[in-house]
CSV table of C-alpha atoms in Angstrom, one decimal:
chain,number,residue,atom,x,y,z
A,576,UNK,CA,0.0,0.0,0.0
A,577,UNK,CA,1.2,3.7,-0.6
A,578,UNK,CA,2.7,5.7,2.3
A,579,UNK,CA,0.5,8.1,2.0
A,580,UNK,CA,-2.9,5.6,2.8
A,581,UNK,CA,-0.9,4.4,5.5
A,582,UNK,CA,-0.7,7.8,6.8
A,583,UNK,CA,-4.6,8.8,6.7
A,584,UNK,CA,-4.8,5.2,8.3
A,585,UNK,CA,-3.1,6.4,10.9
A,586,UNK,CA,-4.6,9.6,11.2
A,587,UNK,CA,-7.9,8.2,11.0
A,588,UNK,CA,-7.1,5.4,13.9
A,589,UNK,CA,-6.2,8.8,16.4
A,590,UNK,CA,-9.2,10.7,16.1
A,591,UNK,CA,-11.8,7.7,16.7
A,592,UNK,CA,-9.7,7.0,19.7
A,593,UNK,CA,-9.4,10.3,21.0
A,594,UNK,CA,-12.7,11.2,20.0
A,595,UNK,CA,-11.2,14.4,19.2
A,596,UNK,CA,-9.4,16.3,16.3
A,597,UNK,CA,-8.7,18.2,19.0
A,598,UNK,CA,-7.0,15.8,21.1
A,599,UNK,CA,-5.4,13.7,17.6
A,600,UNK,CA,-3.8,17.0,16.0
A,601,UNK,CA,-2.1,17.6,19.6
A,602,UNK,CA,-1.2,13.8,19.6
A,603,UNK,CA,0.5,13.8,15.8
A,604,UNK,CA,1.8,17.3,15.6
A,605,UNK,CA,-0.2,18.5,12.7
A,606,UNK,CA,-3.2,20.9,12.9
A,607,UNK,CA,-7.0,20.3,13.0
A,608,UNK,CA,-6.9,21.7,9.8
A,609,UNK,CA,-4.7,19.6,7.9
A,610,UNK,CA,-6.2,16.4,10.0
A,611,UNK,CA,-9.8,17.3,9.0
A,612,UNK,CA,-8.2,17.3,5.3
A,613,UNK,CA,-6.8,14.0,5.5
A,614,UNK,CA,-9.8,12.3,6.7
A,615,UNK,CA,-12.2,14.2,4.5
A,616,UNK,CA,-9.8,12.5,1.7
A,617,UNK,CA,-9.7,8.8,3.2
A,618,UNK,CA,-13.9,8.8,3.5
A,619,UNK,CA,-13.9,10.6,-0.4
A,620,UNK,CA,-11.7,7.4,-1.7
A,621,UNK,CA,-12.8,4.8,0.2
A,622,UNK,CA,-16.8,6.3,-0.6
A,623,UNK,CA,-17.5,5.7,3.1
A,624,UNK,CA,-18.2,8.1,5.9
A,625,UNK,CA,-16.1,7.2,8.9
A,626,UNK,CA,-16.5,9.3,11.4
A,627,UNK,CA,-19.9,11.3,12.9
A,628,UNK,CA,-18.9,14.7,13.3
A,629,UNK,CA,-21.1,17.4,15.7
A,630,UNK,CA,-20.1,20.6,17.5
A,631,UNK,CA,-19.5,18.9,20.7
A,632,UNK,CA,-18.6,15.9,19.8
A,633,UNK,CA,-16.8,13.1,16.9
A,634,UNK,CA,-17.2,9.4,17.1
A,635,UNK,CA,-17.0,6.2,14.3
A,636,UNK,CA,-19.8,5.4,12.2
A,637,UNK,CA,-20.5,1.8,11.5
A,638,UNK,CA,-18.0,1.5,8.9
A,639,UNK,CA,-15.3,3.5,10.9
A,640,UNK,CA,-15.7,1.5,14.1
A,641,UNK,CA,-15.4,-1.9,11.9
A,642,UNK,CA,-11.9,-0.8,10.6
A,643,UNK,CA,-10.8,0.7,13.4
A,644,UNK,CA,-11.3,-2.6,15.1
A,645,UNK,CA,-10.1,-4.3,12.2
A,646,UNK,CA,-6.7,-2.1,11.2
A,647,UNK,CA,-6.4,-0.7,15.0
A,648,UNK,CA,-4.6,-3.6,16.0
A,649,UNK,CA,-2.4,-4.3,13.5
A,650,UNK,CA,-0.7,-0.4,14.2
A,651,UNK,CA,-0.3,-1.6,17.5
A,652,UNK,CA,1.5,-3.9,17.0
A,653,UNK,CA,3.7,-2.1,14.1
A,654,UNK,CA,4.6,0.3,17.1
A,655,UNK,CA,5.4,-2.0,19.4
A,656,UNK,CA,7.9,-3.9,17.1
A,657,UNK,CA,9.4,-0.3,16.2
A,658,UNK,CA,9.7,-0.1,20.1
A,659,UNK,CA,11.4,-3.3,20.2
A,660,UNK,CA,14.0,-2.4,17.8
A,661,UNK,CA,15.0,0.6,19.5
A,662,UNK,CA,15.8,-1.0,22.2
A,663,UNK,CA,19.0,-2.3,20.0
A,664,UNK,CA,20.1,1.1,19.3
A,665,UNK,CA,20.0,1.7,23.5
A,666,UNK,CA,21.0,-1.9,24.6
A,667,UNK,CA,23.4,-3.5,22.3
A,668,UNK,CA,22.6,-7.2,20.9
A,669,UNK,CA,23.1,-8.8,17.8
A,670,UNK,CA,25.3,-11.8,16.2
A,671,UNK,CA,28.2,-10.8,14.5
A,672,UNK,CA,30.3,-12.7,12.7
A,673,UNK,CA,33.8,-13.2,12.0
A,674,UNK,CA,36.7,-15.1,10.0
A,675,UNK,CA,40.0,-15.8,10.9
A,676,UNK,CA,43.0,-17.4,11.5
A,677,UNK,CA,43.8,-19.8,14.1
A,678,UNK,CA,46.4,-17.8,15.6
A,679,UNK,CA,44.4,-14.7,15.1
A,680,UNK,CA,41.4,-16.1,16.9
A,681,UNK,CA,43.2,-17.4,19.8
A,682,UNK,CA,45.5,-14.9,20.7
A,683,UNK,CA,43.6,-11.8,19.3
A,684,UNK,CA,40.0,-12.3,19.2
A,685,UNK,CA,39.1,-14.4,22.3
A,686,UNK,CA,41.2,-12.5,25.0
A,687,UNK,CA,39.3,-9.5,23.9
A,688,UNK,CA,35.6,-10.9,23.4
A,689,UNK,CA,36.2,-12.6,26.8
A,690,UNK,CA,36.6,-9.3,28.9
A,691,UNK,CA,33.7,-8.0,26.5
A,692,UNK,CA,31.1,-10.2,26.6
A,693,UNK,CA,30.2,-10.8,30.0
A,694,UNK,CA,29.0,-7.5,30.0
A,695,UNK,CA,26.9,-7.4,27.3
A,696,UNK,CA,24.9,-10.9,27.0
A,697,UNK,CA,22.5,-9.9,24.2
A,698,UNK,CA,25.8,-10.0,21.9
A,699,UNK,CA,26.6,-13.4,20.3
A,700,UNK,CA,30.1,-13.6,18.8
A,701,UNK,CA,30.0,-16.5,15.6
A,702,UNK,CA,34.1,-16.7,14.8
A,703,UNK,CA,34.9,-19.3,11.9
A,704,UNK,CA,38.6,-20.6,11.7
A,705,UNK,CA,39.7,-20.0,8.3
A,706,UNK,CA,43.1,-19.5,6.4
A,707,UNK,CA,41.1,-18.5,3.0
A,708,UNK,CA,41.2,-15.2,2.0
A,709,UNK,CA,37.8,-15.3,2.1
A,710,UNK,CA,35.5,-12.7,0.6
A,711,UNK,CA,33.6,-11.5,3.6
A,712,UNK,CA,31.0,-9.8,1.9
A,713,UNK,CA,29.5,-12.8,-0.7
A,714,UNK,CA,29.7,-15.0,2.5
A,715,UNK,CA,28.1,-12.7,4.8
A,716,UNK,CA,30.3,-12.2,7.4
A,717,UNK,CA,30.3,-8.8,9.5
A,718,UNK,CA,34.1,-8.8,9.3
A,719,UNK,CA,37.6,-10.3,8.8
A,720,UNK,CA,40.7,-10.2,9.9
A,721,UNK,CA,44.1,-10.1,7.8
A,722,UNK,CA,47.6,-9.3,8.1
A,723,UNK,CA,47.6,-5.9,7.8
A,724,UNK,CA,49.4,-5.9,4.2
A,725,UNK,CA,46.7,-8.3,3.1
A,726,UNK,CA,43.6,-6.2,3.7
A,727,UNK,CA,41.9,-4.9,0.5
A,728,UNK,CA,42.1,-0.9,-0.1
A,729,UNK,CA,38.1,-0.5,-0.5
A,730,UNK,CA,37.6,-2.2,3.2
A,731,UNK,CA,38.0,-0.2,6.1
A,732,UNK,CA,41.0,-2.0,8.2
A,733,UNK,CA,41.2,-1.3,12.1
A,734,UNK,CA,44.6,-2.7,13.7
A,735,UNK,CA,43.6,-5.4,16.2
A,736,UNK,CA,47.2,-6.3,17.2
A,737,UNK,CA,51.0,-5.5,17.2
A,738,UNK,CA,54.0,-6.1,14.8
A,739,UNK,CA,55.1,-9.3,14.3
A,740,UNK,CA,57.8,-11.8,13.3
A,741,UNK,CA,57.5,-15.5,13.0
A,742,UNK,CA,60.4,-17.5,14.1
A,743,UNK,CA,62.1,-21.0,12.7
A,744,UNK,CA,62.2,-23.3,15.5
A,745,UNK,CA,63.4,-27.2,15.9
A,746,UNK,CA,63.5,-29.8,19.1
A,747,UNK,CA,67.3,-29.9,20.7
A,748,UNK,CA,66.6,-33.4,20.1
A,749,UNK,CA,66.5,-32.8,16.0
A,750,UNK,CA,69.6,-30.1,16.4
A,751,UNK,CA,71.5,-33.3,18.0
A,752,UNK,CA,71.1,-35.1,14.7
A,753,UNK,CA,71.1,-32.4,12.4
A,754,UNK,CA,73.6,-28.9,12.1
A,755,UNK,CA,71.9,-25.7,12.6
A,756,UNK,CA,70.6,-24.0,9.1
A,757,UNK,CA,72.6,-20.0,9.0
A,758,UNK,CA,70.6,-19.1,5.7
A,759,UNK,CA,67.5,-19.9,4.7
A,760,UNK,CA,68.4,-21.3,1.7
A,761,UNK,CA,70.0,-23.9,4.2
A,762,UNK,CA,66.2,-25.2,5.4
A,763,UNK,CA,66.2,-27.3,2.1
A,764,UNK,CA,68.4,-29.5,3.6
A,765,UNK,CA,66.5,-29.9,6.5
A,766,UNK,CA,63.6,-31.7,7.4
A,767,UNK,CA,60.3,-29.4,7.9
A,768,UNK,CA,57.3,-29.5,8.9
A,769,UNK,CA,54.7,-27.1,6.5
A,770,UNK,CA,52.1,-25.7,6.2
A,771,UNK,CA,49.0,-25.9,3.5
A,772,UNK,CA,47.3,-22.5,2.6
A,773,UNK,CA,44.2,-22.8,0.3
A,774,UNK,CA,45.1,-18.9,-1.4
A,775,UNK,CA,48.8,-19.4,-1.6
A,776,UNK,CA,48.6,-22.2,-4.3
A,777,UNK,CA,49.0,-25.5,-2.0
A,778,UNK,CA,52.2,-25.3,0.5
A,779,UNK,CA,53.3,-22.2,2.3
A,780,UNK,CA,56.9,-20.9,1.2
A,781,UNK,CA,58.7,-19.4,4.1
A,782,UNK,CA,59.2,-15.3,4.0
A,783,UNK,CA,62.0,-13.9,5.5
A,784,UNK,CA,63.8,-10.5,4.8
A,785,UNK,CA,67.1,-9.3,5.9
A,786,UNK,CA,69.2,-5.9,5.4
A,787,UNK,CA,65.8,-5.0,2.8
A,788,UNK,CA,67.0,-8.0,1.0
A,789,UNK,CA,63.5,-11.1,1.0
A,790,UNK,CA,63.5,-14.2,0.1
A,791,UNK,CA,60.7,-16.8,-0.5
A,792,UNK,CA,62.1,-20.5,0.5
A,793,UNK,CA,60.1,-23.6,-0.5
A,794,UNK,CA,60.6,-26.4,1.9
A,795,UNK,CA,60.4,-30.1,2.3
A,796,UNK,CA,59.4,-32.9,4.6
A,797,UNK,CA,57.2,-36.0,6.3
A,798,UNK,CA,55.0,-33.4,7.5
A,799,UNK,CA,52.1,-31.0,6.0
A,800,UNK,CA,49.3,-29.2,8.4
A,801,UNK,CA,47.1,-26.4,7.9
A,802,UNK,CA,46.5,-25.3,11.5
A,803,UNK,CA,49.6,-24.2,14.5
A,804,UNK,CA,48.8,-26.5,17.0
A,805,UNK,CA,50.2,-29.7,15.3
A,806,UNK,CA,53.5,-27.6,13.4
A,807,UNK,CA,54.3,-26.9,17.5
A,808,UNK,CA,53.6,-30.1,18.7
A,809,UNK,CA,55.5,-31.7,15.3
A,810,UNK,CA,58.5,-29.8,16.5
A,811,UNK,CA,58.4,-30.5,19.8
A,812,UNK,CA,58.5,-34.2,19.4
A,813,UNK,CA,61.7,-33.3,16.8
A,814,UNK,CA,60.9,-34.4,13.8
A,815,UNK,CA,61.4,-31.0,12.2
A,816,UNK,CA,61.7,-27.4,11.7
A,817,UNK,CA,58.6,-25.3,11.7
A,818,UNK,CA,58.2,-21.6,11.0
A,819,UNK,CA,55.9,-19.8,13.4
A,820,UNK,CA,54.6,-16.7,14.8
A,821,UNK,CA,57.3,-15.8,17.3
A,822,UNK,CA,54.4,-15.3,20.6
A,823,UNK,CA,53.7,-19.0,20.1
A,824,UNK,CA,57.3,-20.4,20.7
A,825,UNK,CA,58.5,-17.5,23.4
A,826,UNK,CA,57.9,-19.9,26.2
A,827,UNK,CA,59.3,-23.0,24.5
A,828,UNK,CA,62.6,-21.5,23.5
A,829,UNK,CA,63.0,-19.8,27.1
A,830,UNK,CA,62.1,-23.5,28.4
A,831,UNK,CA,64.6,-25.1,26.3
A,832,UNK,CA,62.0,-27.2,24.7
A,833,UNK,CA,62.7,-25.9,21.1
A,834,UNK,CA,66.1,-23.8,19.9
A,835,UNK,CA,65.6,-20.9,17.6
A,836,UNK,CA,67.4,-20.1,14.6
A,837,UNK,CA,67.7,-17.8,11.4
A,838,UNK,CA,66.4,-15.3,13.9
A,839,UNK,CA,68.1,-12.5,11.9
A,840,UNK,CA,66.4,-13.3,8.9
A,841,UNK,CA,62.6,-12.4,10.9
A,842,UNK,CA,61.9,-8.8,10.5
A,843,UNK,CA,58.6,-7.0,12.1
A,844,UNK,CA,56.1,-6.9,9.7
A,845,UNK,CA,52.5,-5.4,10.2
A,846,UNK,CA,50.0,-7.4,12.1
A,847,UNK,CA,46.4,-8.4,12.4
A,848,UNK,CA,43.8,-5.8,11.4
A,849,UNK,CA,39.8,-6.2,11.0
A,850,UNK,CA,38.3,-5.6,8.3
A,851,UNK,CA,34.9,-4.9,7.0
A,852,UNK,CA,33.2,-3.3,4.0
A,853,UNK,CA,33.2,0.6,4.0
A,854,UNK,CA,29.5,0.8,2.7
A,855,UNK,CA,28.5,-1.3,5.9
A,856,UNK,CA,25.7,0.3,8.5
A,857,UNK,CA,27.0,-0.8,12.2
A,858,UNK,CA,25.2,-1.0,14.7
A,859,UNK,CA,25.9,-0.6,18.5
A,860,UNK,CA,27.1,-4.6,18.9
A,861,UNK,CA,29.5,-4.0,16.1
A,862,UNK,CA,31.0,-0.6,17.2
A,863,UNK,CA,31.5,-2.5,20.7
A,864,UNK,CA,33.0,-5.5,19.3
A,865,UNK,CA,35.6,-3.0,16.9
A,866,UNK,CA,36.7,-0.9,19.8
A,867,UNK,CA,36.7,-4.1,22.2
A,868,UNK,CA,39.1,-5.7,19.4
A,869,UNK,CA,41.3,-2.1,18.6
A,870,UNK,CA,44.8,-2.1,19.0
A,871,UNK,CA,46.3,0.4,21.5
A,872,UNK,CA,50.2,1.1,21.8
């Protein structure tokens, strides 16, 4: 139906309440004028008079009294469900979700959504594990998150986390066995364990940059995973190398449980931001999520 129908509806629904175009102007903000108009032109289209007017006094006809008791309802219940969604604006809920990365996800997004959410239980959090660059918007996700250098330029990117550098690390067991690699080129004579990446062609080649000079080394081995938790635990039962953000192995290497190396060859590069389309309308549960998630020095 036209907006404007919808309007004399509604106009129409205040005076036989009220009783009054008195009481219905002061109720819509218009003036008895213009609300005398607008019912005069509901009756003339529908060729039905709706509402007994005297000096003293306005109530519904027949007709009038069956559709406000028919359509009365119905605006009721339109008002209350515009109620109810303001309440969203005022108390944040909603389900956003997310794709990531393993190590993203656990060392960036649930820290954060754990001190968030308690607070706010109408939010729900959906976070898919993924190493796809995966197109956020034909899947229908609220947001991503990328290394920084990976994030589109028509997405707006927020940085979610510091530099990093990703660290080659084997067993002391595998170094007793095997000499200690001093250039990367050296890991093809090692055995390591790699990595699978669906947007990178198959297996991972190792990055590493030194003095402004980078190098791209393609490895081999027994072993191929596509998530950290087995590369670590490969390692630390020694049968390999692995190549991996430097946060996970800190407390290994300080244990003696795994021996670094080629730690030269590891520069800072820019970290994990989110991500999300630059058209997008946020709402309350997303703005809290983002600044929940936001990176501060």
């Amino acid at each position: 139906m036209p907006r404007q129908p919808i309007n004399d509806l509604a106009a129409f629904i205040a005076v036989a309440r009220e009783r009054s175009f008195t009481r219905a102007a002061a109720r819509l903000g218009v003036s008895q004028s213009a609300l005398s108009h607008t019912i005069r032109g509901l009756e003339t289209r529908l060729g039905l008079r709706l509402l007994m007017r005297t000096t003293r006094s306005v109530s519904p006809t027949e007709a009038g009294e069956r559709l406000l008791l028919s359509i009365g309802p119905r605006f009721d219940e339109i008002e209350r469900e515009l109620a109810a969604l303001s309440e969203f604006r005022e108390r944040p809920a909603g389900t956003i979700r997310i794709t990531a990365g393993e190590h993203a996800a656990d060392t960036i997004l649930w820290p954060a959504l754990a001190r968030l959410l308690p607070d706010y239980p109408d939010i729900h959090v959906e976070i898919t594990v993924d190493y796809g660059l995966t197109d956020i918007v034909a899947e229908r996700y609220d947001a991503g998150v990328r290394l920084g250098e990976q994030v589109a330029r028509d997405m707006i990117a927020v940085r979610i986390g510091p530099e990093m550098r990703m660290a080659v690390v084997g067993s002391p067991a595998y170094f007793a066995d095997h000499s200690k690699p001093l250039t990367p080129q050296a890991l093809t004579e090692h055995r390591c364990i790699n990595l699978r990446l669906p947007t990178h062609g198959g297996v991972y080649a190792w990055e590493f940059e030194k003095d402004g000079r980078e190098l791209r080394v393609r490895v081999e081995g027994q072993l191929v995973f596509n998530n950290v938790a087995l590369r670590l635990n490969a390692a630390l039962s020694g049968l390999g190398l692995t190549f991996l953000p430097e946060d996970i192995v800190t407390e290994h290497v300080a244990a003696g449980r795994l021996v670094r190396v080629l730690e030269d060859w590891c520069a800072p590069f820019p970290g994990y931001h989110l991500y999300y389309p630059s058209r997008r309308q946020a709402s309350a549960a997303f703005v809290l999520v983002v600044d929940a998630l936001r990176h501060r020095d």
